[in-house]
Amino acid sequence: MNLQENDAERLRALRQRLTAQLVAAHRAAGEPSYSAIAGQLGVSKSTVSRMLNGVGERSPKWHHVDDMLEVFGRSDRDVEQLRTLWVEIRGLEKPAPP
C-alpha cells in the first residue's frame, strides 16, 4: 500500500474511529469475553483482540465486523454507520482501479 502522507493520516484516523466504535459497542454489550465473542463468530480470540484493539495492517473483513455487531446487539443504524466508515477505510487501503 503506497499512500500519500495525507491519505495515510486519514487512514489512521478512520481506523481509530472504527476501533473506538467497536470498543463502545463491546462495552454497551456488557464487555463479553473475547472467548465468548470468538466462539459466536467462529474466529480465534486473537482475531477478536485485533479487531477490538485496532491491530493489523488492514481493516477487518466486513462480515467479521457485521457479525460482531450482531453479537453486541447493535441497531441497523449503528451497523450502517460502521459500514460506511469501513467502506471509506477499504477505499484507502485498496483503491478501485481507475
mmCIF file with all atom_site columns, C-alpha atoms in Angstrom:
data_model
loop_
_atom_site.group_PDB
_atom_site.id
_atom_site.type_symbol
_atom_site.label_atom_id
_atom_site.label_alt_id
_atom_site.label_comp_id
_atom_site.label_asym_id
_atom_site.label_entity_id
_atom_site.label_seq_id
_atom_site.pdbx_PDB_ins_code
_atom_site.Cartn_x
_atom_site.Cartn_y
_atom_site.Cartn_z
_atom_site.occupancy
_atom_site.B_iso_or_equiv
_atom_site.pdbx_formal_charge
_atom_site.auth_seq_id
_atom_site.auth_comp_id
_atom_site.auth_asym_id
_atom_site.auth_atom_id
_atom_site.pdbx_PDB_model_num
ATOM 1  C CA . MET A 1 1  ? 0.000   0.000   0.000   1.00 0.00 ? 1  MET A CA 1
ATOM 2  C CA . ASN A 1 2  ? 1.591   3.223   -1.161  1.00 0.00 ? 2  ASN A CA 1
ATOM 3  C CA . LEU A 1 3  ? -0.378  6.123   0.284   1.00 0.00 ? 3  LEU A CA 1
ATOM 4  C CA . GLN A 1 4  ? 0.418   9.781   0.194   1.00 0.00 ? 4  GLN A CA 1
ATOM 5  C CA . GLU A 1 5  ? 1.066   11.254  3.642   1.00 0.00 ? 5  GLU A CA 1
ATOM 6  C CA . ASN A 1 6  ? -2.340  12.950  3.950   1.00 0.00 ? 6  ASN A CA 1
ATOM 7  C CA . ASP A 1 7  ? -4.101  9.704   2.929   1.00 0.00 ? 7  ASP A CA 1
ATOM 8  C CA . ALA A 1 8  ? -2.008  7.742   5.432   1.00 0.00 ? 8  ALA A CA 1
ATOM 9  C CA . GLU A 1 9  ? -3.026  10.147  8.208   1.00 0.00 ? 9  GLU A CA 1
ATOM 10 C CA . ARG A 1 10 ? -6.660  9.948   7.167   1.00 0.00 ? 10 ARG A CA 1
ATOM 11 C CA . LEU A 1 11 ? -6.492  6.148   7.118   1.00 0.00 ? 11 LEU A CA 1
ATOM 12 C CA . ARG A 1 12 ? -5.016  6.075   10.643  1.00 0.00 ? 12 ARG A CA 1
ATOM 13 C CA . ALA A 1 13 ? -7.755  8.390   11.908  1.00 0.00 ? 13 ALA A CA 1
ATOM 14 C CA . LEU A 1 14 ? -10.521 6.350   10.261  1.00 0.00 ? 14 LEU A CA 1
ATOM 15 C CA . ARG A 1 15 ? -9.136  3.090   11.659  1.00 0.00 ? 15 ARG A CA 1
ATOM 16 C CA . GLN A 1 16 ? -9.039  4.653   15.116  1.00 0.00 ? 16 GLN A CA 1
ATOM 17 C CA . ARG A 1 17 ? -12.704 5.679   14.736  1.00 0.00 ? 17 ARG A CA 1
ATOM 18 C CA . LEU A 1 18 ? -13.658 2.156   13.671  1.00 0.00 ? 18 LEU A CA 1
ATOM 19 C CA . THR A 1 19 ? -11.824 0.665   16.641  1.00 0.00 ? 19 THR A CA 1
ATOM 20 C CA . ALA A 1 20 ? -13.340 3.195   19.052  1.00 0.00 ? 20 ALA A CA 1
ATOM 21 C CA . GLN A 1 21 ? -16.840 2.415   17.813  1.00 0.00 ? 21 GLN A CA 1
ATOM 22 C CA . LEU A 1 22 ? -16.280 -1.337  18.109  1.00 0.00 ? 22 LEU A CA 1
ATOM 23 C CA . VAL A 1 23 ? -14.972 -0.857  21.647  1.00 0.00 ? 23 VAL A CA 1
ATOM 24 C CA . ALA A 1 24 ? -18.013 1.285   22.517  1.00 0.00 ? 24 ALA A CA 1
ATOM 25 C CA . ALA A 1 25 ? -20.329 -1.421  21.154  1.00 0.00 ? 25 ALA A CA 1
ATOM 26 C CA . HIS A 1 26 ? -18.412 -4.039  23.156  1.00 0.00 ? 26 HIS A CA 1
ATOM 27 C CA . ARG A 1 27 ? -18.838 -2.002  26.341  1.00 0.00 ? 27 ARG A CA 1
ATOM 28 C CA . ALA A 1 28 ? -22.521 -1.362  25.669  1.00 0.00 ? 28 ALA A CA 1
ATOM 29 C CA . ALA A 1 29 ? -22.982 -5.142  25.332  1.00 0.00 ? 29 ALA A CA 1
ATOM 30 C CA . GLY A 1 30 ? -21.518 -5.670  28.805  1.00 0.00 ? 30 GLY A CA 1
ATOM 31 C CA . GLU A 1 31 ? -17.987 -6.498  27.616  1.00 0.00 ? 31 GLU A CA 1
ATOM 32 C CA . PRO A 1 32 ? -18.449 -10.175 26.738  1.00 0.00 ? 32 PRO A CA 1
ATOM 33 C CA . SER A 1 33 ? -15.181 -12.097 26.838  1.00 0.00 ? 33 SER A CA 1
ATOM 34 C CA . TYR A 1 34 ? -13.039 -12.436 23.746  1.00 0.00 ? 34 TYR A CA 1
ATOM 35 C CA . SER A 1 35 ? -13.514 -16.192 24.033  1.00 0.00 ? 35 SER A CA 1
ATOM 36 C CA . ALA A 1 36 ? -17.303 -15.849 24.001  1.00 0.00 ? 36 ALA A CA 1
ATOM 37 C CA . ILE A 1 37 ? -17.206 -13.480 21.030  1.00 0.00 ? 37 ILE A CA 1
ATOM 38 C CA . ALA A 1 38 ? -14.758 -15.701 19.146  1.00 0.00 ? 38 ALA A CA 1
ATOM 39 C CA . GLY A 1 39 ? -16.990 -18.723 19.725  1.00 0.00 ? 39 GLY A CA 1
ATOM 40 C CA . GLN A 1 40 ? -20.039 -16.927 18.356  1.00 0.00 ? 40 GLN A CA 1
ATOM 41 C CA . LEU A 1 41 ? -18.145 -15.578 15.346  1.00 0.00 ? 41 LEU A CA 1
ATOM 42 C CA . GLY A 1 42 ? -16.226 -18.751 14.579  1.00 0.00 ? 42 GLY A CA 1
ATOM 43 C CA . VAL A 1 43 ? -12.879 -16.947 14.686  1.00 0.00 ? 43 VAL A CA 1
ATOM 44 C CA . SER A 1 44 ? -9.877  -17.020 17.002  1.00 0.00 ? 44 SER A CA 1
ATOM 45 C CA . LYS A 1 45 ? -9.555  -14.929 20.158  1.00 0.00 ? 45 LYS A CA 1
ATOM 46 C CA . SER A 1 46 ? -6.603  -13.199 18.506  1.00 0.00 ? 46 SER A CA 1
ATOM 47 C CA . THR A 1 47 ? -8.866  -12.060 15.642  1.00 0.00 ? 47 THR A CA 1
ATOM 48 C CA . VAL A 1 48 ? -11.297 -10.593 18.171  1.00 0.00 ? 48 VAL A CA 1
ATOM 49 C CA . SER A 1 49 ? -8.403  -8.954  20.006  1.00 0.00 ? 49 SER A CA 1
ATOM 50 C CA . ARG A 1 50 ? -7.047  -7.396  16.807  1.00 0.00 ? 50 ARG A CA 1
ATOM 51 C CA . MET A 1 51 ? -10.485 -6.031  15.963  1.00 0.00 ? 51 MET A CA 1
ATOM 52 C CA . LEU A 1 52 ? -11.055 -4.510  19.407  1.00 0.00 ? 52 LEU A CA 1
ATOM 53 C CA . ASN A 1 53 ? -7.512  -3.187  19.742  1.00 0.00 ? 53 ASN A CA 1
ATOM 54 C CA . GLY A 1 54 ? -7.070  -1.813  16.229  1.00 0.00 ? 54 GLY A CA 1
ATOM 55 C CA . VAL A 1 55 ? -4.089  -4.001  15.435  1.00 0.00 ? 55 VAL A CA 1
ATOM 56 C CA . GLY A 1 56 ? -3.169  -5.014  11.917  1.00 0.00 ? 56 GLY A CA 1
ATOM 57 C CA . GLU A 1 57 ? -2.156  -3.616  8.561   1.00 0.00 ? 57 GLU A CA 1
ATOM 58 C CA . ARG A 1 58 ? -5.684  -3.836  7.172   1.00 0.00 ? 58 ARG A CA 1
ATOM 59 C CA . SER A 1 59 ? -9.139  -3.320  8.475   1.00 0.00 ? 59 SER A CA 1
ATOM 60 C CA . PRO A 1 60 ? -11.051 -6.445  9.492   1.00 0.00 ? 60 PRO A CA 1
ATOM 61 C CA . LYS A 1 61 ? -13.271 -8.070  6.902   1.00 0.00 ? 61 LYS A CA 1
ATOM 62 C CA . TRP A 1 62 ? -16.742 -6.572  6.872   1.00 0.00 ? 62 TRP A CA 1
ATOM 63 C CA . HIS A 1 63 ? -18.501 -9.827  7.654   1.00 0.00 ? 63 HIS A CA 1
ATOM 64 C CA . HIS A 1 64 ? -16.472 -10.097 10.880  1.00 0.00 ? 64 HIS A CA 1
ATOM 65 C CA . VAL A 1 65 ? -17.413 -6.542  11.871  1.00 0.00 ? 65 VAL A CA 1
ATOM 66 C CA . ASP A 1 66 ? -21.067 -7.143  10.977  1.00 0.00 ? 66 ASP A CA 1
ATOM 67 C CA . ASP A 1 67 ? -21.165 -10.431 12.894  1.00 0.00 ? 67 ASP A CA 1
ATOM 68 C CA . MET A 1 68 ? -19.500 -8.824  15.904  1.00 0.00 ? 68 MET A CA 1
ATOM 69 C CA . LEU A 1 69 ? -22.070 -6.026  15.893  1.00 0.00 ? 69 LEU A CA 1
ATOM 70 C CA . GLU A 1 70 ? -24.825 -8.641  15.793  1.00 0.00 ? 70 GLU A CA 1
ATOM 71 C CA . VAL A 1 71 ? -23.297 -10.342 18.843  1.00 0.00 ? 71 VAL A CA 1
ATOM 72 C CA . PHE A 1 72 ? -23.307 -6.939  20.555  1.00 0.00 ? 72 PHE A CA 1
ATOM 73 C CA . GLY A 1 73 ? -26.963 -6.315  19.636  1.00 0.00 ? 73 GLY A CA 1
ATOM 74 C CA . ARG A 1 74 ? -26.377 -3.097  17.736  1.00 0.00 ? 74 ARG A CA 1
ATOM 75 C CA . SER A 1 75 ? -29.100 -1.327  15.760  1.00 0.00 ? 75 SER A CA 1
ATOM 76 C CA . ASP A 1 76 ? -29.377 -1.272  11.979  1.00 0.00 ? 76 ASP A CA 1
ATOM 77 C CA . ARG A 1 77 ? -28.455 2.416   12.110  1.00 0.00 ? 77 ARG A CA 1
ATOM 78 C CA . ASP A 1 78 ? -25.227 1.677   14.026  1.00 0.00 ? 78 ASP A CA 1
ATOM 79 C CA . VAL A 1 79 ? -24.383 -1.081  11.572  1.00 0.00 ? 79 VAL A CA 1
ATOM 80 C CA . GLU A 1 80 ? -24.951 1.196   8.579   1.00 0.00 ? 80 GLU A CA 1
ATOM 81 C CA . GLN A 1 81 ? -22.769 3.946   10.075  1.00 0.00 ? 81 GLN A CA 1
ATOM 82 C CA . LEU A 1 82 ? -19.944 1.495   10.676  1.00 0.00 ? 82 LEU A CA 1
ATOM 83 C CA . ARG A 1 83 ? -20.330 0.013   7.206   1.00 0.00 ? 83 ARG A CA 1
ATOM 84 C CA . THR A 1 84 ? -19.967 3.476   5.678   1.00 0.00 ? 84 THR A CA 1
ATOM 85 C CA . LEU A 1 85 ? -16.820 4.032   7.744   1.00 0.00 ? 85 LEU A CA 1
ATOM 86 C CA . TRP A 1 86 ? -15.469 0.582   6.810   1.00 0.00 ? 86 TRP A CA 1
ATOM 87 C CA . VAL A 1 87 ? -16.066 1.213   3.084   1.00 0.00 ? 87 VAL A CA 1
ATOM 88 C CA . GLU A 1 88 ? -14.147 4.502   3.328   1.00 0.00 ? 88 GLU A CA 1
ATOM 89 C CA . ILE A 1 89 ? -11.250 2.720   5.051   1.00 0.00 ? 89 ILE A CA 1
ATOM 90 C CA . ARG A 1 90 ? -11.172 -0.055  2.460   1.00 0.00 ? 90 ARG A CA 1
ATOM 91 C CA . GLY A 1 91 ? -11.219 2.559   -0.307  1.00 0.00 ? 91 GLY A CA 1
ATOM 92 C CA . LEU A 1 92 ? -7.965  3.948   1.055   1.00 0.00 ? 92 LEU A CA 1
ATOM 93 C CA . GLU A 1 93 ? -6.439  0.547   1.719   1.00 0.00 ? 93 GLU A CA 1
ATOM 94 C CA . LYS A 1 94 ? -7.326  -0.894  -1.667  1.00 0.00 ? 94 LYS A CA 1
ATOM 95 C CA . PRO A 1 95 ? -8.428  1.780   -4.120  1.00 0.00 ? 95 PRO A CA 1
ATOM 96 C CA . ALA A 1 96 ? -10.601 0.715   -7.030  1.00 0.00 ? 96 ALA A CA 1
ATOM 97 C CA . PRO A 1 97 ? -8.803  0.718   -10.364 1.00 0.00 ? 97 PRO A CA 1
ATOM 98 C CA . PRO A 1 98 ? -9.336  3.858   -12.478 1.00 0.00 ? 98 PRO A CA 1
#
